PDB file of C-alpha atoms in Angstrom:
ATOM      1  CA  UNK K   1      69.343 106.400 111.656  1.00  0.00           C
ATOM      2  CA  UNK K   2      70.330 103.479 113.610  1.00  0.00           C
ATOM      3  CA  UNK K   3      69.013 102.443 116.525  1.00  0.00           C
ATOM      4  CA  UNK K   4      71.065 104.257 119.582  1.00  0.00           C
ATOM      5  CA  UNK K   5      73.588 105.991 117.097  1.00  0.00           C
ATOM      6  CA  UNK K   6      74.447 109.202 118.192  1.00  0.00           C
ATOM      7  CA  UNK K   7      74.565 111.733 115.156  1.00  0.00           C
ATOM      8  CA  UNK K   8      78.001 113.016 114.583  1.00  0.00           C
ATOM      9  CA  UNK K   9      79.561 115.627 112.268  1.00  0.00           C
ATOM     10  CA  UNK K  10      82.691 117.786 111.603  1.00  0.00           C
ATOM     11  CA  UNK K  11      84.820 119.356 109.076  1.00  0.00           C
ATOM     12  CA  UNK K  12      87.503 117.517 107.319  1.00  0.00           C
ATOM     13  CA  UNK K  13      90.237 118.924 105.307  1.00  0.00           C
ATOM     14  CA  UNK K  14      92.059 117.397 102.200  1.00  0.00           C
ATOM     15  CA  UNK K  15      95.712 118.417 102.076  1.00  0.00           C
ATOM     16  CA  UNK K  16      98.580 117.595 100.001  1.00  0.00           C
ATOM     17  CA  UNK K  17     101.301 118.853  97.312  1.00  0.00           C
ATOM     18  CA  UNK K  18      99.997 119.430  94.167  1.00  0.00           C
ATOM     19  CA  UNK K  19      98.529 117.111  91.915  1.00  0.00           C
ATOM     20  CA  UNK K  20      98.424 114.212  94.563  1.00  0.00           C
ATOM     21  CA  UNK K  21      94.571 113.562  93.081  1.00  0.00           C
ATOM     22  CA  UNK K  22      93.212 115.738  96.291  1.00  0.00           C
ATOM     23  CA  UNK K  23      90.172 116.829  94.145  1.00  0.00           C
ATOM     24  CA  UNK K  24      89.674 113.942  92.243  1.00  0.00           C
ATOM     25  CA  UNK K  25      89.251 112.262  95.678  1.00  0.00           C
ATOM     26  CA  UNK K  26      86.670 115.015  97.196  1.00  0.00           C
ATOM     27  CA  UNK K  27      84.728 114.195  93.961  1.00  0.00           C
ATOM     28  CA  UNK K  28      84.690 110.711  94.370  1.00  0.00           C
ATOM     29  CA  UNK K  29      83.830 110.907  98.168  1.00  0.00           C
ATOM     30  CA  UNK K  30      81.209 113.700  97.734  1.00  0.00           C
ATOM     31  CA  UNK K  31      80.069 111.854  94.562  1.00  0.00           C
ATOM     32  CA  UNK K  32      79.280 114.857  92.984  1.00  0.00           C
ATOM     33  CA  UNK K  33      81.629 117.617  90.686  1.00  0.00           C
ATOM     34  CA  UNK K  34      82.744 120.466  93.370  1.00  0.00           C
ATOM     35  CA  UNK K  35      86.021 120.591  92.659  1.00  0.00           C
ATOM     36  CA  UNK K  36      87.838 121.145  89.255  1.00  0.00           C
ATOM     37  CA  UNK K  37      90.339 118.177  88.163  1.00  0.00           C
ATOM     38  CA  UNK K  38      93.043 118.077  85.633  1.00  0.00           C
ATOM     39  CA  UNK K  39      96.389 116.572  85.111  1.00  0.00           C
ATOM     40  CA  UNK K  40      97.839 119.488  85.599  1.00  0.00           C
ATOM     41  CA  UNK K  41      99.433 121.295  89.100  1.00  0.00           C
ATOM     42  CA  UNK K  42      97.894 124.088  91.039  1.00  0.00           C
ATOM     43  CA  UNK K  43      93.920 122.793  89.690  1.00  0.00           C
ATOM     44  CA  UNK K  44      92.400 123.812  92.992  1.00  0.00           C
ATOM     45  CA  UNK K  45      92.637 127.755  93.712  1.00  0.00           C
ATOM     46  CA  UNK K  46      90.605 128.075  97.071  1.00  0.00           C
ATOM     47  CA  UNK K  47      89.318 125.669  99.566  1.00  0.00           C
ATOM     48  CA  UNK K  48      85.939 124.406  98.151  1.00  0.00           C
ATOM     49  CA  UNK K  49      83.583 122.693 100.829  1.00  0.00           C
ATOM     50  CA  UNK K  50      81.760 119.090  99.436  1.00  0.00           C
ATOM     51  CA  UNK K  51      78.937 117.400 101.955  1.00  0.00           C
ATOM     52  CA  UNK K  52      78.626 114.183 102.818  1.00  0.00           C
ATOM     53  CA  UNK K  53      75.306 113.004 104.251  1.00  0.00           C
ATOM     54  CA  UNK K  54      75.336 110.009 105.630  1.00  0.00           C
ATOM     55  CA  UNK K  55      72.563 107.739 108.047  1.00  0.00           C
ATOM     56  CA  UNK K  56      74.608 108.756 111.462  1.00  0.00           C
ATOM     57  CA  UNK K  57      76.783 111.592 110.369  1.00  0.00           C
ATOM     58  CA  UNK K  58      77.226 115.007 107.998  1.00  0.00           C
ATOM     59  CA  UNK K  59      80.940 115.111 107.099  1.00  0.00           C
ATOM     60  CA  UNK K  60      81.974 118.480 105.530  1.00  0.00           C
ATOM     61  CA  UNK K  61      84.902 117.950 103.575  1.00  0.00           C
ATOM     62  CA  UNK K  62      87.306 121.228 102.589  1.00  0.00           C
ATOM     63  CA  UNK K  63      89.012 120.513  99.394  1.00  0.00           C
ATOM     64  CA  UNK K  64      92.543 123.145  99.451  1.00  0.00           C
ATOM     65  CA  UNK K  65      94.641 123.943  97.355  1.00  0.00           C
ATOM     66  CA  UNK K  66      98.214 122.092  97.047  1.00  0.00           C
ATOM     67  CA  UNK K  67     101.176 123.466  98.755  1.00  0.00           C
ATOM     68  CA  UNK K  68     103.827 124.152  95.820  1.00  0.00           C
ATOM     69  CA  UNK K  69     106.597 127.195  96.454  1.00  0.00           C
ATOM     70  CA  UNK K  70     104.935 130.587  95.858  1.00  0.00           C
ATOM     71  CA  UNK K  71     105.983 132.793  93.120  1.00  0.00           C
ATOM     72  CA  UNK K  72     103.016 135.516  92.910  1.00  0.00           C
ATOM     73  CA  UNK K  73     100.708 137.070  95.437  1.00  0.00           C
ATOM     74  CA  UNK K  74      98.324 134.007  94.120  1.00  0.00           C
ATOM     75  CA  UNK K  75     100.467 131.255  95.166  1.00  0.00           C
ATOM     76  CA  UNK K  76     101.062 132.989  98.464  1.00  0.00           C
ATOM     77  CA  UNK K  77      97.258 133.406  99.098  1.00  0.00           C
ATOM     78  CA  UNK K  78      96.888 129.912  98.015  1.00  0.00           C
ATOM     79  CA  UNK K  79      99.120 128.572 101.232  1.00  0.00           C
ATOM     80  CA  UNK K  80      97.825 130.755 103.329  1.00  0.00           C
ATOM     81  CA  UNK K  81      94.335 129.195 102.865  1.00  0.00           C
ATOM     82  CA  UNK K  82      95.579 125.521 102.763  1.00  0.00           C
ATOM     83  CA  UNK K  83      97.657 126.059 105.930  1.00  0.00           C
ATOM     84  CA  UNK K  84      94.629 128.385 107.792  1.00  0.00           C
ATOM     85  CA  UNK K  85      91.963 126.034 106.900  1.00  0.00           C
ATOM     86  CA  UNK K  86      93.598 123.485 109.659  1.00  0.00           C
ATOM     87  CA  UNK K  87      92.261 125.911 112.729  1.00  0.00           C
ATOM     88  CA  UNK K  88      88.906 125.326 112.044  1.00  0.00           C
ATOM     89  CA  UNK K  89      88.800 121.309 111.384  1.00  0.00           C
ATOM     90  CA  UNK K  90      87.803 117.993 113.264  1.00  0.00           C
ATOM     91  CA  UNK K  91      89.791 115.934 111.290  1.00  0.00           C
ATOM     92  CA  UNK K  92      93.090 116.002 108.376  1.00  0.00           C
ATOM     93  CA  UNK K  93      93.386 113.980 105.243  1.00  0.00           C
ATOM     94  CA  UNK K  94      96.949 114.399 104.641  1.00  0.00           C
ATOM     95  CA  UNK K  95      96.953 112.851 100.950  1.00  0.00           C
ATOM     96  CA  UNK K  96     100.750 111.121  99.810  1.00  0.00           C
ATOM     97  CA  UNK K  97     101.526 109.779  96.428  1.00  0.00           C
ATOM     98  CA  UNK K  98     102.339 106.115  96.804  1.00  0.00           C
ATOM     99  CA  UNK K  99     105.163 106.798  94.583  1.00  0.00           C
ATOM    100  CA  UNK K 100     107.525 108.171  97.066  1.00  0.00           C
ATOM    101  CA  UNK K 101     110.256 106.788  98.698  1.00  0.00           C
ATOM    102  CA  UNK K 102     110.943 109.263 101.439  1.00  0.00           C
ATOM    103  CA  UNK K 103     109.123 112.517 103.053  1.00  0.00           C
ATOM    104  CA  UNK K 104     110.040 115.042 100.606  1.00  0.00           C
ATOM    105  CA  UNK K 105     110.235 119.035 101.443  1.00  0.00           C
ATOM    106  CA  UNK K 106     106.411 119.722 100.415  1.00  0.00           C
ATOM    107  CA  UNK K 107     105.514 116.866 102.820  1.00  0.00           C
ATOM    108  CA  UNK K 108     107.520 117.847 105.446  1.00  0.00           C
ATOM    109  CA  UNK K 109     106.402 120.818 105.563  1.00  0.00           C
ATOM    110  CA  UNK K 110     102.637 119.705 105.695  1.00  0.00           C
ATOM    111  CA  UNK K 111     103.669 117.237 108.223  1.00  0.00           C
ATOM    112  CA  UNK K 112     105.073 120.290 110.336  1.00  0.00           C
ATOM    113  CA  UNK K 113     101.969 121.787 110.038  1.00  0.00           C
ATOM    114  CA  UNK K 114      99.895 118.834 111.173  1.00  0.00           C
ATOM    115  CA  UNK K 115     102.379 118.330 114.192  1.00  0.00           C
ATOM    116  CA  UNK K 116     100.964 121.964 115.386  1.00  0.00           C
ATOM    117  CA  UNK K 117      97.406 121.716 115.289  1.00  0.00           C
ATOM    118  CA  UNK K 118      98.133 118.115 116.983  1.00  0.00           C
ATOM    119  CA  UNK K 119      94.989 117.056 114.621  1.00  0.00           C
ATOM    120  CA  UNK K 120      93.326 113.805 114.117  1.00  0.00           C
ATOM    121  CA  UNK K 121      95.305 112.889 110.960  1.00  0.00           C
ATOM    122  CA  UNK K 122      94.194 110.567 108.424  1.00  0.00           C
ATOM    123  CA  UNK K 123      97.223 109.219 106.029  1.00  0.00           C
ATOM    124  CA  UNK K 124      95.886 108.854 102.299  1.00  0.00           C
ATOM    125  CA  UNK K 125      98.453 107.628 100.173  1.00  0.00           C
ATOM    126  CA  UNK K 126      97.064 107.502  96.666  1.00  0.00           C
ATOM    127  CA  UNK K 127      97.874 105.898  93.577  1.00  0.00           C
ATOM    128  CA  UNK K 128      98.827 102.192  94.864  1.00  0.00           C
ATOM    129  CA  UNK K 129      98.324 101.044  91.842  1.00  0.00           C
ATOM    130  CA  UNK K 130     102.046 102.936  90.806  1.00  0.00           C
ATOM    131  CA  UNK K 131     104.152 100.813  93.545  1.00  0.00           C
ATOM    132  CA  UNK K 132     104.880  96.982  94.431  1.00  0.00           C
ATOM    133  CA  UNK K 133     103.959  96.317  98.409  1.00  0.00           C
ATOM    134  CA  UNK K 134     107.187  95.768  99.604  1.00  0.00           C
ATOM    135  CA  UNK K 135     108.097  99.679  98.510  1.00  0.00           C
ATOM    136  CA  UNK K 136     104.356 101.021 100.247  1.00  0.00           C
ATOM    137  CA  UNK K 137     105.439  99.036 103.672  1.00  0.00           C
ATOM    138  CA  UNK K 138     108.370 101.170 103.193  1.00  0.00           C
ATOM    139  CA  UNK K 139     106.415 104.095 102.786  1.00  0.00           C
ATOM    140  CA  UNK K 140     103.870 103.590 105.430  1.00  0.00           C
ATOM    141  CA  UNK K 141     106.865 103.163 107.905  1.00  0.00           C
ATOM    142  CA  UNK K 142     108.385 106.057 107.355  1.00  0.00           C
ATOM    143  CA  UNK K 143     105.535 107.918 107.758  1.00  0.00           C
ATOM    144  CA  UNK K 144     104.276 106.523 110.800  1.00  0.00           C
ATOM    145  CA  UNK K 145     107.366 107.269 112.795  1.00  0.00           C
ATOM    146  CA  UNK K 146     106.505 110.687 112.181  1.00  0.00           C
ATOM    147  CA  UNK K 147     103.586 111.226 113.362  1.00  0.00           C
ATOM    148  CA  UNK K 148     100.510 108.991 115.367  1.00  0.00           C
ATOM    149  CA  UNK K 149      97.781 108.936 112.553  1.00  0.00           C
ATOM    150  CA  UNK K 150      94.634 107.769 113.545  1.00  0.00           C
ATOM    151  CA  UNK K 151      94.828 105.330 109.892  1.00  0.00           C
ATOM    152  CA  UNK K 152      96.763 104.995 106.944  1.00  0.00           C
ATOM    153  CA  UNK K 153      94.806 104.148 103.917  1.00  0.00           C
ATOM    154  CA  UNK K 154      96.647 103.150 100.955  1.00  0.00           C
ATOM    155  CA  UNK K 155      94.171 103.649  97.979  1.00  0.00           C
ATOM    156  CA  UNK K 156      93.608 104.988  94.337  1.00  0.00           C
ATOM    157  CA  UNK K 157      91.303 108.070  94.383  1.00  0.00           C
ATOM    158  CA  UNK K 158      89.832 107.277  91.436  1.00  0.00           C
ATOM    159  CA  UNK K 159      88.067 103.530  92.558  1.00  0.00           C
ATOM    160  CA  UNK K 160      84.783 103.339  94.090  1.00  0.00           C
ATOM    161  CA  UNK K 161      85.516 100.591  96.233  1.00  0.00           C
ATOM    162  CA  UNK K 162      87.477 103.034  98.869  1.00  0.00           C
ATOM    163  CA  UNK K 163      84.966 105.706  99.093  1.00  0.00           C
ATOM    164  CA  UNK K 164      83.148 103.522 102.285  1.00  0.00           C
ATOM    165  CA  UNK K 165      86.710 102.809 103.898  1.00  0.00           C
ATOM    166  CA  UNK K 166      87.418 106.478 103.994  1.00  0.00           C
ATOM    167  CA  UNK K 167      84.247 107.649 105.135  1.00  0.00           C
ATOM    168  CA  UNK K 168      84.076 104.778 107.647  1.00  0.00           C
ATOM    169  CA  UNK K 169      87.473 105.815 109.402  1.00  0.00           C
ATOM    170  CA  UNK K 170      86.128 109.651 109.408  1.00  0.00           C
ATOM    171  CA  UNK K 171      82.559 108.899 110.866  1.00  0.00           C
ATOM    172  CA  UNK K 172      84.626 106.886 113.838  1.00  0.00           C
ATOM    173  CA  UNK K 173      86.805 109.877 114.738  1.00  0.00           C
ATOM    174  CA  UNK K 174      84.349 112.654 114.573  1.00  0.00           C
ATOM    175  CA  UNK K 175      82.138 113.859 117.231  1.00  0.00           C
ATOM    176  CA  UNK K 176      78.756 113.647 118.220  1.00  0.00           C
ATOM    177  CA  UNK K 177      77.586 116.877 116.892  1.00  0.00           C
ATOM    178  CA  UNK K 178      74.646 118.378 114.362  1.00  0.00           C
ATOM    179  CA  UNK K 179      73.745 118.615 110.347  1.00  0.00           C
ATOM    180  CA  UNK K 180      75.232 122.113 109.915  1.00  0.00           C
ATOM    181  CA  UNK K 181      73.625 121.791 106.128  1.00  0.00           C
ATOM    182  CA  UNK K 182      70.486 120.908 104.764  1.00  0.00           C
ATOM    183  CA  UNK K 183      71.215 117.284 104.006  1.00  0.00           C
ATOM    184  CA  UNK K 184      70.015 117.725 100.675  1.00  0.00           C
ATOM    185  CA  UNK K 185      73.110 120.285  99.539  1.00  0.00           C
ATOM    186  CA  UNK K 186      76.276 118.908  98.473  1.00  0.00           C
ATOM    187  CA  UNK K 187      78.250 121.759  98.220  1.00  0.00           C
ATOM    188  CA  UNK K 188      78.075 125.274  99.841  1.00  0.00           C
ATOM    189  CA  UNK K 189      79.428 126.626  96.398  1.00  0.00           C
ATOM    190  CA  UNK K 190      77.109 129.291  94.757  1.00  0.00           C
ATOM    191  CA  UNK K 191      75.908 128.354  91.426  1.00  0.00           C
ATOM    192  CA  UNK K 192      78.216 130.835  89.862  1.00  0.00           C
ATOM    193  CA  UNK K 193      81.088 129.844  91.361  1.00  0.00           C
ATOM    194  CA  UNK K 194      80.451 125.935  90.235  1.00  0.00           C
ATOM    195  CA  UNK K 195      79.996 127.871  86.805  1.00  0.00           C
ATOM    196  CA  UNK K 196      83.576 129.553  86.669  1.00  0.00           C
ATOM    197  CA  UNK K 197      84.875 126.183  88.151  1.00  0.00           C
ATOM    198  CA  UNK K 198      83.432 124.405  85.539  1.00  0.00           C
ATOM    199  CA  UNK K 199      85.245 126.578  82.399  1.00  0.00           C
ATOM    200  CA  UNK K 200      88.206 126.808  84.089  1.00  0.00           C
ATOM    201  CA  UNK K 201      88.615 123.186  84.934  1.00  0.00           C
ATOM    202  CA  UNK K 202      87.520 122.757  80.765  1.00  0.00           C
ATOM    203  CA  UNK K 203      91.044 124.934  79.659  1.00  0.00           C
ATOM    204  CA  UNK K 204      92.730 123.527  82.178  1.00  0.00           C
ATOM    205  CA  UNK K 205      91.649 120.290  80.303  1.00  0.00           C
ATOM    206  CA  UNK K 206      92.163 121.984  76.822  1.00  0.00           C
ATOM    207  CA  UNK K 207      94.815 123.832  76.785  1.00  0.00           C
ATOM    208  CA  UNK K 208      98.902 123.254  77.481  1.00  0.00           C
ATOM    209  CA  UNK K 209     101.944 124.144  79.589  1.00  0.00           C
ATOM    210  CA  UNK K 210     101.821 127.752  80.976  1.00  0.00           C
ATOM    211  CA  UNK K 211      98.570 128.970  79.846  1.00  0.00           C
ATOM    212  CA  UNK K 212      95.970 127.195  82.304  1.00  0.00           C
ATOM    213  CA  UNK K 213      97.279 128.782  85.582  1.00  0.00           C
ATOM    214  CA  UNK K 214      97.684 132.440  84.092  1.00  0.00           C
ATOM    215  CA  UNK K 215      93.756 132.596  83.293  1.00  0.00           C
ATOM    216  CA  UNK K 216      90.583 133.376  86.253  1.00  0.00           C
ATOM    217  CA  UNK K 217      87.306 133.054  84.793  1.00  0.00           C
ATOM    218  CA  UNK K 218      84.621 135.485  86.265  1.00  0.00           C
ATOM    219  CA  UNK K 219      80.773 134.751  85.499  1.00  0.00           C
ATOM    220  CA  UNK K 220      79.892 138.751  84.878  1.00  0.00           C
ATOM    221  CA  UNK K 221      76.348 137.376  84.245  1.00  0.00           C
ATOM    222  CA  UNK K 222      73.941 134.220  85.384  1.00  0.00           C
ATOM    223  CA  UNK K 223      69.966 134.768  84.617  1.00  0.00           C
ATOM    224  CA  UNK K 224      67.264 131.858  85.339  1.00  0.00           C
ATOM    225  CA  UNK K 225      64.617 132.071  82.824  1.00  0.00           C
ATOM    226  CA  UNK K 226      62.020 130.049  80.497  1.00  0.00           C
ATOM    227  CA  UNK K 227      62.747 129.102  76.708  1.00  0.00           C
ATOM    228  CA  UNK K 228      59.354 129.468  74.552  1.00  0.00           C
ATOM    229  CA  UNK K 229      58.837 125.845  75.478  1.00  0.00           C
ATOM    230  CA  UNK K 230      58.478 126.568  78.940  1.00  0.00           C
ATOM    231  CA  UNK K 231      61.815 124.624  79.590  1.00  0.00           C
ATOM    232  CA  UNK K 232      64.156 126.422  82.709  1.00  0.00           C
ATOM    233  CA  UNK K 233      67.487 127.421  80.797  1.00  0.00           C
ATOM    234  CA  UNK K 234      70.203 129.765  82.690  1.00  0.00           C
ATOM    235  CA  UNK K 235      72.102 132.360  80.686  1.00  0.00           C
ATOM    236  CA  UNK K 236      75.081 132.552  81.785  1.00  0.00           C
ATOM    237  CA  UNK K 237      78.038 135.159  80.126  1.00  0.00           C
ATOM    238  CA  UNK K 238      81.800 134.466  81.657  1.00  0.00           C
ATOM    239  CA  UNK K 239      85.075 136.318  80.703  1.00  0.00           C
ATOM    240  CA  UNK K 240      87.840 134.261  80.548  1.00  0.00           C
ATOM    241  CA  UNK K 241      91.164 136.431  81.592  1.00  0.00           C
ATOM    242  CA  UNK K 242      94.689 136.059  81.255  1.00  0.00           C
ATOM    243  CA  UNK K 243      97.992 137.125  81.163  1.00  0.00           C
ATOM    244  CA  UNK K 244      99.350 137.837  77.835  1.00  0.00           C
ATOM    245  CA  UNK K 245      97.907 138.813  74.550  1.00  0.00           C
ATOM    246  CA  UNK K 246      99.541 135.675  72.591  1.00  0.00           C
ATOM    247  CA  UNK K 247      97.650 133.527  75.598  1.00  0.00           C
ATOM    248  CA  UNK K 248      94.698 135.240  74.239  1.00  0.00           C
ATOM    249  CA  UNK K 249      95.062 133.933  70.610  1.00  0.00           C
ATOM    250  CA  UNK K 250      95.719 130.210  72.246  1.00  0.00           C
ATOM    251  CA  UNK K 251      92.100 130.350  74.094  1.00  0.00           C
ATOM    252  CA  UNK K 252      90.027 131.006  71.247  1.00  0.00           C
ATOM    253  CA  UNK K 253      92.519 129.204  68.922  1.00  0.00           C
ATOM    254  CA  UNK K 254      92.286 129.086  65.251  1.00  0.00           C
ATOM    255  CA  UNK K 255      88.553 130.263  63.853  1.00  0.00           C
ATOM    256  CA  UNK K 256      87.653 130.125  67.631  1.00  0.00           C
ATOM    257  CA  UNK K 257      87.714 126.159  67.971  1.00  0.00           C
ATOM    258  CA  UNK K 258      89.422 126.136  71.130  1.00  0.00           C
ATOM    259  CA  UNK K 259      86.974 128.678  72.853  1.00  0.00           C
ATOM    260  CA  UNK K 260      84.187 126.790  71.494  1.00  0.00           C
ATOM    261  CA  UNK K 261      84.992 123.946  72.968  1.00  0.00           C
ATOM    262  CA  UNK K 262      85.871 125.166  76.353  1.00  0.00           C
ATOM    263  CA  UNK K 263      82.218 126.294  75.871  1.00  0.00           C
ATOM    264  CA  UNK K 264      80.614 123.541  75.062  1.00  0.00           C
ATOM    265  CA  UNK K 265      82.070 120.929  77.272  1.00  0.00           C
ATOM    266  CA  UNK K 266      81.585 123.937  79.860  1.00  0.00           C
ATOM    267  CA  UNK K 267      78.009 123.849  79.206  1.00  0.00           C
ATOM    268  CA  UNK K 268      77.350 120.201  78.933  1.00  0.00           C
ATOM    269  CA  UNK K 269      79.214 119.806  82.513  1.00  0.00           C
ATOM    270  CA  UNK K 270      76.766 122.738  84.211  1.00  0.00           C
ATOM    271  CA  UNK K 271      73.689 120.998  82.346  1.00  0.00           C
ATOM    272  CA  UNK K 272      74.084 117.840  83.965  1.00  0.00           C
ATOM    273  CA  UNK K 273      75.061 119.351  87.550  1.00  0.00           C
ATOM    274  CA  UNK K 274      72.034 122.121  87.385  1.00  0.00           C
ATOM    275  CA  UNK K 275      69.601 119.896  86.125  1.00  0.00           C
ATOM    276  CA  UNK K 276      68.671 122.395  84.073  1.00  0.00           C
ATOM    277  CA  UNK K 277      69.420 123.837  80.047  1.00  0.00           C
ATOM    278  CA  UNK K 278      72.678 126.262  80.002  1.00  0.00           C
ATOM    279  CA  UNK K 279      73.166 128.651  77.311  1.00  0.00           C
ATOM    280  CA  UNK K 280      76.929 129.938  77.879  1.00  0.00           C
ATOM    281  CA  UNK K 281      78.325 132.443  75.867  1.00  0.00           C
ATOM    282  CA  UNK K 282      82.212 133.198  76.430  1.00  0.00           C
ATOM    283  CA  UNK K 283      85.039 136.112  76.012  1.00  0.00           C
ATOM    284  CA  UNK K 284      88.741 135.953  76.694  1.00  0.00           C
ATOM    285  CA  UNK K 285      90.516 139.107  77.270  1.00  0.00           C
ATOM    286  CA  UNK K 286      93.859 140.260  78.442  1.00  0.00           C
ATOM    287  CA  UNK K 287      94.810 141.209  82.258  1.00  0.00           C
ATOM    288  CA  UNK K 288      98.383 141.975  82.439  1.00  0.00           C
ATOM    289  CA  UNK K 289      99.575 140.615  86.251  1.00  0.00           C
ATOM    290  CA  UNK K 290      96.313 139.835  87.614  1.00  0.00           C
ATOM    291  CA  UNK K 291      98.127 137.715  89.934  1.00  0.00           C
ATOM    292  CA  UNK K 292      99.535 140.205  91.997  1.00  0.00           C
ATOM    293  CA  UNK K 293      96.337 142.591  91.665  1.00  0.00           C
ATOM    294  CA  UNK K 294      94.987 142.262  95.639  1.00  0.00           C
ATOM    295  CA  UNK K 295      91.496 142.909  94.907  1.00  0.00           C
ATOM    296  CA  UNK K 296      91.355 139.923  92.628  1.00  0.00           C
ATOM    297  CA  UNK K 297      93.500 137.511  94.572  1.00  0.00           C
ATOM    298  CA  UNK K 298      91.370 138.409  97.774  1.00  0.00           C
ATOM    299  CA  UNK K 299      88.343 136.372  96.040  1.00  0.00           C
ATOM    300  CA  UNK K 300      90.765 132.900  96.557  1.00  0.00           C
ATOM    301  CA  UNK K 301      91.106 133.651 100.503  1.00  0.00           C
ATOM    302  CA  UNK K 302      89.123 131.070 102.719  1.00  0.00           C
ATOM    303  CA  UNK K 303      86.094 132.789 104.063  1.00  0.00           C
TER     304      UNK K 303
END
């Protein structure tokens, strides 16, 4: 630690529509997988906590899910944690897309929200890369006669180079304050739950259109053992579910391809982050309006 640096530390929270690269982002500043990405909307589910350890701070990050209009008991439970997870934070990432050229509904409404809990806010807007600089000045001024943000970063979540400006401007607003986790944990994520992230995030990958967001994955079985060459392997068994019966017949696809490959990049993904061998083995099967069943929807509330 630095010489007279007072330790500080706080909770951050990542919010934003949908697909504005929220989780790609908590990746990158994390710089480890906690949170699934895809090019595709509605990715995260539940707010997923990544830790930062740093030399004068521990900066808990809450990765939420992206405000979109609800249209099941999911979607609604989805909000409700993105908007509730504000109560308990130090600081706001409020991420933008670059590519706008006023404060749409989605971001009004999250601006609302941050107006409220009269936060420290952080402006993110992401994918610079899309825009000239004459249209981000724009952009930036709009925003900023909103609402007094304590920065605006213009970046593109997925470069390395603005990982240290981010955490920089965080570590300056927090508060001196302890490591509330072990610094050598970067997520507070049980292994099984990193396991059901990492084949859903795989279909979402994998397959198309409506598919993705009607399936939950649940890991009914995760045992640490020894092969016969004394190497640590995990067994792990996971159901994929979904909505419809013809969904079914798109997850394992023809002669079970697609399943297998949900599998094995699955399994190659949990190898690397486990540090340890994986042997998955997968089912789909059919859960007619699991969306709007409470006692499954209850496991994507905030805790």
């Amino acid at each position: 630690m630095a010489e007279n640096a007072e330790f500080k530390s706080g909770f951050v929270a990542i919010i934003g529509r949908t697909n504005v690269g929220k989780s790609t982002l908590i990746n990158l500043l994390v710089g480890e997988k906690v949170a699934a990405t895809a090019n595709k909307v509605q990715t995260t589910r539940t707010a997923i906590k990544g830790i930062v350890n740093r030399e004068n701070s521990q900066i808990i990050f809450i990765d939420t899910p992206g405000i979109h209009k609800p249209k099941t008991k999911l979607n609604e439970t989805m909000i409700e944690t993105s908007f509730g997870v504000l109560e308990g934070i130090d600081i706001i990432l409020f991420v933008i897309e670059a590519t706008s050229t006023e404060i749409g509904r989605g971001d009004m409404k999250i601006l609302e929200k941050i107006k409220e809990s009269k936060k420290k806010t952080i402006l993110l807007i992401n994918k610079i890369d899309l825009v000239k600089k004459e249209k981000l000045l724009e952009l930036i001024d709009i925003y900023q006669k909103e609402y007094n943000f304590e920065a605006v970063i213009p970046i593109s979540s997925l470069k390395e180079k603005y990982k240290n400006v981010i955490l920089d401007e965080i570590e300056k607003n927090l508060k001196p304050g302890p490591a509330y986790y072990d610094i050598e944990e970067y997520t507070n994520q049980t292994l099984r739950q990193l396991a059901e992230e990492t084949i859903r995030e795989k279909a979402l990958k994998l397959l198309q259109d409506e598919v993705p967001h009607g399936i939950y994955i649940e890991v009914e079985k995760m045992k640490y053992r020894k092969n016969k060459k004394g190497e640590p392997l995990y067994d792990i068994e996971a159901t994929i579910y979904c909505l419809r019966k013809s969904h079914k017949g798109i997850i394992i696809g023809k002669n079970g391809e697609m399943l297998k490959n949900i599998g094995r990049l699955a399994r190659i993904d949990m190898e690397r982050n486990f540090d340890t061998k994986v042997n998955l083995k997968t089912w789909v099967k059919v859960k007619e309006d699991w969306q709007e069943d409470t006692s499954i929807v209850k496991r994507f509330k905030m805790e």
